[in-house]
């Protein structure tokens, strides 16, 4: 339980730090709503993609499904690492309407995954208004703690449910997720494939996460995230006493919707409610490899997934095959 709470607290601390470091996402609203949307999206992109990518990890630590009486309860923590290429973005390439890079200022500004900023924007019309681009939060990783329960069914099938009940953290916000998946060892139905000396299965999984972070609690201003991801994998594993080597290849897709909620007074625009909304998509083929160590009913696992956003995943569970 301590590990679970530490992982959740780390996630919230990272997100809260990213928001406070930029003196609220609402600071981008000055100028025009189109510019605010472009700047916010470019700044938060590594976090949005990392969050969506994490949801498609941690589904399995063996290709072999449980027997009919078998089940496991597992706590797993996928940790996504934003690539170095996503630590900065070029403001001059956003085609802003109201703002332009001030003469003598760098056009390269940090994303939430970056560090210090030295970019200043000025309005195109008069050059009198300025916007200091926010520092990054040095976001090196994004964890997504998950509680997962798997149960064996007939016909070499296993159903998997994952969840994290909605948790509220004072002065930060709330976070919760759910998901469902199914795994089937199809090789057992193919005579010549059945003889292979390892397990082989297919897995399909879907996860949804919702979170809301307070920008100004008194004025009910929030930054909301809703991420969903699905994955389809071909799994293989080989077990010897105590140790299992496992891996998988397949396709991931994730979408993260971001919305700035509440009423805001915006320079040159006036009062607007729910002024900004955008989304991030991340998809492609993936592969992972891992190890599981089983000691009596306890099982410890660790794996790594390849991709633009690399994922380390580790967990522990109670396992009855």
Short mmCIF file of C-alpha atoms in Angstrom, two decimals:
data_model
loop_
_atom_site.label_atom_id
_atom_site.label_comp_id
_atom_site.label_asym_id
_atom_site.label_seq_id
_atom_site.Cartn_x
_atom_site.Cartn_y
_atom_site.Cartn_z
CA UNK A 1 0.00 0.00 0.00
CA UNK A 2 2.89 2.39 0.75
CA UNK A 3 4.30 1.77 -2.73
CA UNK A 4 0.89 2.49 -4.26
CA UNK A 5 0.50 5.77 -2.38
CA UNK A 6 4.06 6.86 -3.18
CA UNK A 7 3.47 6.23 -6.89
CA UNK A 8 0.21 8.19 -6.84
CA UNK A 9 1.81 11.04 -4.90
CA UNK A 10 4.72 11.12 -7.38
CA UNK A 11 2.31 11.37 -10.31
CA UNK A 12 0.40 14.24 -8.72
CA UNK A 13 3.60 16.00 -7.65
CA UNK A 14 4.95 15.88 -11.20
CA UNK A 15 1.72 17.24 -12.67
CA UNK A 16 1.22 19.87 -10.02
CA UNK A 17 4.81 21.02 -10.44
CA UNK A 18 4.32 21.35 -14.19
CA UNK A 19 1.26 23.53 -13.67
CA UNK A 20 2.72 25.78 -11.00
CA UNK A 21 6.01 26.16 -12.89
CA UNK A 22 4.19 27.99 -15.68
CA UNK A 23 2.14 30.21 -13.34
CA UNK A 24 -1.00 28.35 -14.46
CA UNK A 25 -1.86 27.24 -17.98
CA UNK A 26 -4.27 30.17 -18.01
CA UNK A 27 -1.31 32.50 -18.56
CA UNK A 28 -1.35 31.44 -22.23
CA UNK A 29 -4.85 32.92 -22.60
CA UNK A 30 -3.56 36.47 -22.99
CA UNK A 31 -3.54 37.37 -26.67
CA UNK A 32 -5.92 35.09 -28.56
CA UNK A 33 -7.67 31.78 -27.93
CA UNK A 34 -6.11 30.18 -31.02
CA UNK A 35 -2.64 31.09 -29.79
CA UNK A 36 -3.47 29.85 -26.29
CA UNK A 37 -4.50 26.49 -27.71
CA UNK A 38 -1.35 26.14 -29.81
CA UNK A 39 0.99 27.17 -26.98
CA UNK A 40 -0.73 24.97 -24.38
CA UNK A 41 -0.70 21.95 -26.67
CA UNK A 42 2.98 22.34 -27.57
CA UNK A 43 3.92 22.82 -23.91
CA UNK A 44 1.94 19.86 -22.51
CA UNK A 45 2.49 17.39 -25.37
CA UNK A 46 5.12 15.19 -23.64
CA UNK A 47 2.87 14.77 -20.60
CA UNK A 48 -0.23 14.00 -22.67
CA UNK A 49 1.53 11.43 -24.82
CA UNK A 50 3.32 9.85 -21.85
CA UNK A 51 0.07 9.47 -19.96
CA UNK A 52 -1.68 7.81 -22.90
CA UNK A 53 1.28 5.54 -23.61
CA UNK A 54 1.47 4.33 -20.00
CA UNK A 55 -2.11 3.06 -20.16
CA UNK A 56 -1.18 0.40 -22.71
CA UNK A 57 1.52 -1.16 -20.56
CA UNK A 58 1.56 -3.58 -17.63
CA UNK A 59 -1.15 -5.94 -18.89
CA UNK A 60 0.77 -9.21 -18.54
CA UNK A 61 3.81 -10.97 -17.14
CA UNK A 62 3.17 -14.32 -18.83
CA UNK A 63 1.61 -15.54 -22.06
CA UNK A 64 0.06 -18.47 -20.21
CA UNK A 65 -3.47 -17.75 -18.94
CA UNK A 66 -4.65 -18.86 -15.51
CA UNK A 67 -6.51 -22.15 -15.13
CA UNK A 68 -10.21 -22.00 -14.31
CA UNK A 69 -9.49 -21.77 -10.57
CA UNK A 70 -6.47 -19.50 -10.99
CA UNK A 71 -6.26 -15.75 -10.45
CA UNK A 72 -3.87 -12.98 -9.49
CA UNK A 73 -4.04 -9.56 -7.86
CA UNK A 74 -1.19 -7.39 -9.05
CA UNK A 75 0.03 -3.87 -8.40
CA UNK A 76 1.96 -2.59 -11.41
CA UNK A 77 3.54 0.77 -12.23
CA UNK A 78 4.25 1.62 -15.90
CA UNK A 79 6.73 4.52 -16.04
CA UNK A 80 6.96 6.37 -19.35
CA UNK A 81 10.11 8.32 -20.27
CA UNK A 82 9.57 11.34 -22.58
CA UNK A 83 12.27 11.46 -25.29
CA UNK A 84 14.87 14.21 -25.27
CA UNK A 85 13.53 15.46 -28.61
CA UNK A 86 10.29 16.47 -26.83
CA UNK A 87 11.93 18.63 -24.18
CA UNK A 88 11.68 21.77 -26.35
CA UNK A 89 9.58 23.20 -29.17
CA UNK A 90 10.07 26.01 -31.70
CA UNK A 91 7.54 28.78 -31.03
CA UNK A 92 8.19 30.37 -34.45
CA UNK A 93 6.75 27.28 -36.18
CA UNK A 94 3.35 27.52 -34.46
CA UNK A 95 2.07 30.28 -36.81
CA UNK A 96 0.71 32.37 -33.93
CA UNK A 97 -1.82 35.12 -34.71
CA UNK A 98 -1.20 37.60 -31.90
CA UNK A 99 2.32 36.81 -30.68
CA UNK A 100 5.74 36.72 -32.28
CA UNK A 101 9.19 35.95 -30.88
CA UNK A 102 10.76 39.13 -29.55
CA UNK A 103 13.81 40.29 -31.45
CA UNK A 104 16.94 38.91 -29.81
CA UNK A 105 15.01 36.20 -27.93
CA UNK A 106 15.38 32.48 -28.58
CA UNK A 107 12.49 30.82 -30.42
CA UNK A 108 13.24 27.49 -28.70
CA UNK A 109 11.15 27.12 -25.54
CA UNK A 110 10.93 24.18 -23.10
CA UNK A 111 7.96 21.87 -22.94
CA UNK A 112 6.76 20.58 -19.58
CA UNK A 113 9.55 17.97 -19.88
CA UNK A 114 12.22 20.65 -20.31
CA UNK A 115 13.96 23.04 -17.95
CA UNK A 116 14.55 26.81 -17.97
CA UNK A 117 13.02 29.15 -20.54
CA UNK A 118 14.50 32.29 -22.06
CA UNK A 119 11.89 32.95 -24.72
CA UNK A 120 9.90 36.19 -24.74
CA UNK A 121 6.95 36.82 -27.05
CA UNK A 122 5.70 40.25 -28.06
CA UNK A 123 2.46 41.28 -29.75
CA UNK A 124 2.65 41.72 -33.49
CA UNK A 125 0.58 44.92 -33.61
CA UNK A 126 2.40 47.27 -31.24
CA UNK A 127 5.26 45.34 -29.68
CA UNK A 128 4.22 46.68 -26.27
CA UNK A 129 2.69 43.52 -24.75
CA UNK A 130 5.00 40.71 -23.73
CA UNK A 131 4.59 37.10 -22.66
CA UNK A 132 7.40 35.27 -20.90
CA UNK A 133 7.26 31.61 -21.88
CA UNK A 134 7.09 29.34 -18.82
CA UNK A 135 9.90 27.19 -17.52
CA UNK A 136 9.54 23.46 -17.90
CA UNK A 137 9.02 21.20 -14.89
CA UNK A 138 11.95 18.93 -15.86
CA UNK A 139 9.43 16.12 -16.28
CA UNK A 140 11.68 13.06 -16.61
CA UNK A 141 9.04 10.37 -16.17
CA UNK A 142 5.28 9.82 -15.87
CA UNK A 143 4.12 6.91 -13.67
CA UNK A 144 0.63 5.38 -13.90
CA UNK A 145 0.01 3.13 -10.86
CA UNK A 146 -2.53 0.38 -11.56
CA UNK A 147 -4.25 -2.34 -9.53
CA UNK A 148 -5.01 -5.34 -11.73
CA UNK A 149 -7.03 -8.53 -11.22
CA UNK A 150 -6.89 -11.47 -13.63
CA UNK A 151 -9.12 -14.57 -13.55
CA UNK A 152 -8.91 -17.81 -15.51
CA UNK A 153 -11.87 -18.88 -17.69
CA UNK A 154 -12.60 -21.97 -19.80
CA UNK A 155 -10.99 -22.51 -23.22
CA UNK A 156 -7.53 -21.25 -22.18
CA UNK A 157 -8.90 -17.76 -21.66
CA UNK A 158 -8.21 -15.13 -19.02
CA UNK A 159 -10.11 -11.94 -18.29
CA UNK A 160 -8.27 -8.95 -16.82
CA UNK A 161 -9.70 -5.97 -14.98
CA UNK A 162 -7.64 -2.97 -13.91
CA UNK A 163 -8.59 0.02 -11.84
CA UNK A 164 -7.49 2.78 -9.54
CA UNK A 165 -10.37 4.28 -7.55
CA UNK A 166 -10.75 8.04 -7.83
CA UNK A 167 -8.35 9.58 -5.33
CA UNK A 168 -8.50 13.22 -4.26
CA UNK A 169 -5.38 15.06 -3.13
CA UNK A 170 -5.94 18.41 -1.44
CA UNK A 171 -4.85 21.49 -3.43
CA UNK A 172 -3.94 19.34 -6.44
CA UNK A 173 -6.95 17.46 -7.84
CA UNK A 174 -8.15 13.93 -8.49
CA UNK A 175 -7.16 10.88 -10.50
CA UNK A 176 -8.73 7.50 -11.34
CA UNK A 177 -8.73 4.82 -14.02
CA UNK A 178 -10.35 1.57 -15.15
CA UNK A 179 -9.75 -0.97 -17.88
CA UNK A 180 -10.62 -4.42 -19.16
CA UNK A 181 -8.72 -6.97 -21.22
CA UNK A 182 -8.84 -10.57 -22.40
CA UNK A 183 -6.04 -13.07 -23.11
CA UNK A 184 -6.37 -16.37 -24.97
CA UNK A 185 -3.75 -19.08 -25.58
CA UNK A 186 -4.87 -19.85 -29.12
CA UNK A 187 -1.98 -22.24 -29.81
CA UNK A 188 -3.74 -24.92 -27.76
CA UNK A 189 -6.38 -25.18 -30.50
CA UNK A 190 -3.88 -25.70 -33.37
CA UNK A 191 -2.47 -29.24 -33.43
CA UNK A 192 0.99 -28.59 -34.86
CA UNK A 193 1.43 -25.27 -32.98
CA UNK A 194 0.32 -26.88 -29.71
CA UNK A 195 3.60 -28.84 -29.61
CA UNK A 196 5.77 -25.71 -29.38
CA UNK A 197 7.73 -25.67 -26.09
CA UNK A 198 6.48 -22.25 -24.98
CA UNK A 199 3.21 -20.43 -24.38
CA UNK A 200 1.71 -18.22 -27.10
CA UNK A 201 -1.37 -16.03 -26.66
CA UNK A 202 -3.14 -12.98 -27.98
CA UNK A 203 -4.25 -10.11 -25.75
CA UNK A 204 -6.62 -7.19 -26.25
CA UNK A 205 -6.87 -4.45 -23.63
CA UNK A 206 -8.57 -1.08 -23.12
CA UNK A 207 -7.88 1.48 -20.37
CA UNK A 208 -9.42 4.86 -19.57
CA UNK A 209 -8.07 7.48 -17.19
CA UNK A 210 -9.71 10.68 -15.98
CA UNK A 211 -8.05 13.40 -13.94
CA UNK A 212 -8.77 16.97 -12.92
CA UNK A 213 -6.24 19.46 -11.56
CA UNK A 214 -7.06 22.68 -9.76
CA UNK A 215 -5.76 25.92 -11.25
CA UNK A 216 -7.89 28.23 -9.08
CA UNK A 217 -10.13 26.25 -6.74
CA UNK A 218 -12.01 29.31 -5.48
CA UNK A 219 -13.04 30.23 -9.04
CA UNK A 220 -13.59 26.58 -10.07
CA UNK A 221 -10.90 26.79 -12.73
CA UNK A 222 -9.49 23.36 -13.64
CA UNK A 223 -7.32 21.58 -16.16
CA UNK A 224 -8.93 18.24 -17.08
CA UNK A 225 -7.30 15.24 -18.73
CA UNK A 226 -9.09 12.21 -20.16
CA UNK A 227 -6.90 9.50 -21.65
CA UNK A 228 -7.89 6.26 -23.31
CA UNK A 229 -5.71 3.58 -24.81
CA UNK A 230 -6.10 0.18 -26.42
CA UNK A 231 -3.53 -2.43 -27.32
CA UNK A 232 -3.49 -5.69 -29.30
CA UNK A 233 -0.54 -8.02 -28.64
CA UNK A 234 0.91 -11.38 -29.58
CA UNK A 235 2.53 -12.79 -26.44
CA UNK A 236 5.10 -15.52 -25.85
CA UNK A 237 6.64 -16.79 -22.63
CA UNK A 238 8.76 -19.63 -21.34
CA UNK A 239 8.76 -20.73 -17.72
CA UNK A 240 11.28 -22.71 -15.73
CA UNK A 241 11.03 -23.22 -11.99
CA UNK A 242 10.70 -19.80 -10.33
CA UNK A 243 11.56 -17.76 -13.47
CA UNK A 244 9.48 -16.76 -16.51
CA UNK A 245 10.81 -14.91 -19.54
CA UNK A 246 8.05 -13.13 -21.47
CA UNK A 247 7.57 -10.70 -24.30
CA UNK A 248 5.07 -9.31 -26.74
CA UNK A 249 4.68 -7.47 -30.04
CA UNK A 250 1.66 -5.56 -31.22
CA UNK A 251 -0.07 -2.26 -31.83
CA UNK A 252 -0.87 0.56 -29.40
CA UNK A 253 -3.21 3.51 -29.76
CA UNK A 254 -3.90 6.23 -27.21
CA UNK A 255 -5.70 9.57 -27.13
CA UNK A 256 -5.50 12.22 -24.42
CA UNK A 257 -8.11 15.00 -24.35
CA UNK A 258 -7.19 18.17 -22.48
CA UNK A 259 -9.67 20.89 -21.52
CA UNK A 260 -9.32 24.12 -19.58
CA UNK A 261 -12.52 24.42 -17.55
CA UNK A 262 -14.04 27.44 -15.82
CA UNK A 263 -14.63 31.11 -16.61
CA UNK A 264 -11.69 33.37 -17.46
CA UNK A 265 -11.23 37.07 -18.22
CA UNK A 266 -8.91 37.28 -21.21
CA UNK A 267 -7.14 40.36 -22.55
CA UNK A 268 -8.44 41.41 -26.00
CA UNK A 269 -11.12 38.70 -25.84
CA UNK A 270 -13.31 39.30 -22.78
CA UNK A 271 -14.90 36.69 -20.53
CA UNK A 272 -14.87 33.12 -21.80
CA UNK A 273 -16.04 29.83 -20.31
CA UNK A 274 -14.12 26.62 -21.02
CA UNK A 275 -11.87 28.49 -23.47
CA UNK A 276 -9.36 25.82 -24.55
CA UNK A 277 -9.62 22.14 -25.56
CA UNK A 278 -7.29 19.94 -27.60
CA UNK A 279 -6.03 16.36 -27.78
CA UNK A 280 -2.91 14.26 -28.31
CA UNK A 281 -2.78 10.97 -30.19
CA UNK A 282 -0.02 8.42 -30.05
CA UNK A 283 -0.03 5.13 -31.95
CA UNK A 284 2.25 2.59 -33.53
CA UNK A 285 3.81 -0.82 -33.17
CA UNK A 286 5.51 -1.81 -29.96
CA UNK A 287 7.51 -4.66 -28.46
CA UNK A 288 8.52 -5.53 -24.93
CA UNK A 289 10.55 -8.12 -23.04
CA UNK A 290 10.54 -8.93 -19.34
CA UNK A 291 11.20 -11.29 -16.45
CA UNK A 292 8.94 -12.62 -13.71
CA UNK A 293 10.23 -14.12 -10.48
CA UNK A 294 7.71 -16.30 -8.63
CA UNK A 295 8.33 -17.16 -4.98
CA UNK A 296 5.50 -19.29 -3.61
CA UNK A 297 2.37 -17.17 -4.23
CA UNK A 298 4.30 -13.90 -4.71
CA UNK A 299 5.30 -12.84 -8.23
CA UNK A 300 7.64 -9.94 -9.05
CA UNK A 301 7.97 -8.70 -12.62
CA UNK A 302 9.94 -6.14 -14.63
CA UNK A 303 9.85 -5.34 -18.35
CA UNK A 304 10.77 -2.68 -20.88
CA UNK A 305 8.81 -1.58 -23.96
CA UNK A 306 10.43 -0.09 -27.05
CA UNK A 307 9.07 3.02 -28.76
CA UNK A 308 9.44 6.78 -29.07
CA UNK A 309 8.23 6.90 -25.48
CA UNK A 310 10.08 4.08 -23.72
CA UNK A 311 8.27 2.38 -20.83
CA UNK A 312 9.69 0.68 -17.77
CA UNK A 313 7.16 -1.45 -15.93
CA UNK A 314 7.54 -3.12 -12.54
CA UNK A 315 5.11 -4.75 -10.15
CA UNK A 316 4.32 -7.34 -7.55
CA UNK A 317 1.31 -9.57 -7.07
CA UNK A 318 -0.32 -12.53 -5.39
CA UNK A 319 -0.56 -15.30 -7.95
CA UNK A 320 -2.46 -18.61 -8.00
CA UNK A 321 -2.08 -20.38 -11.35
#
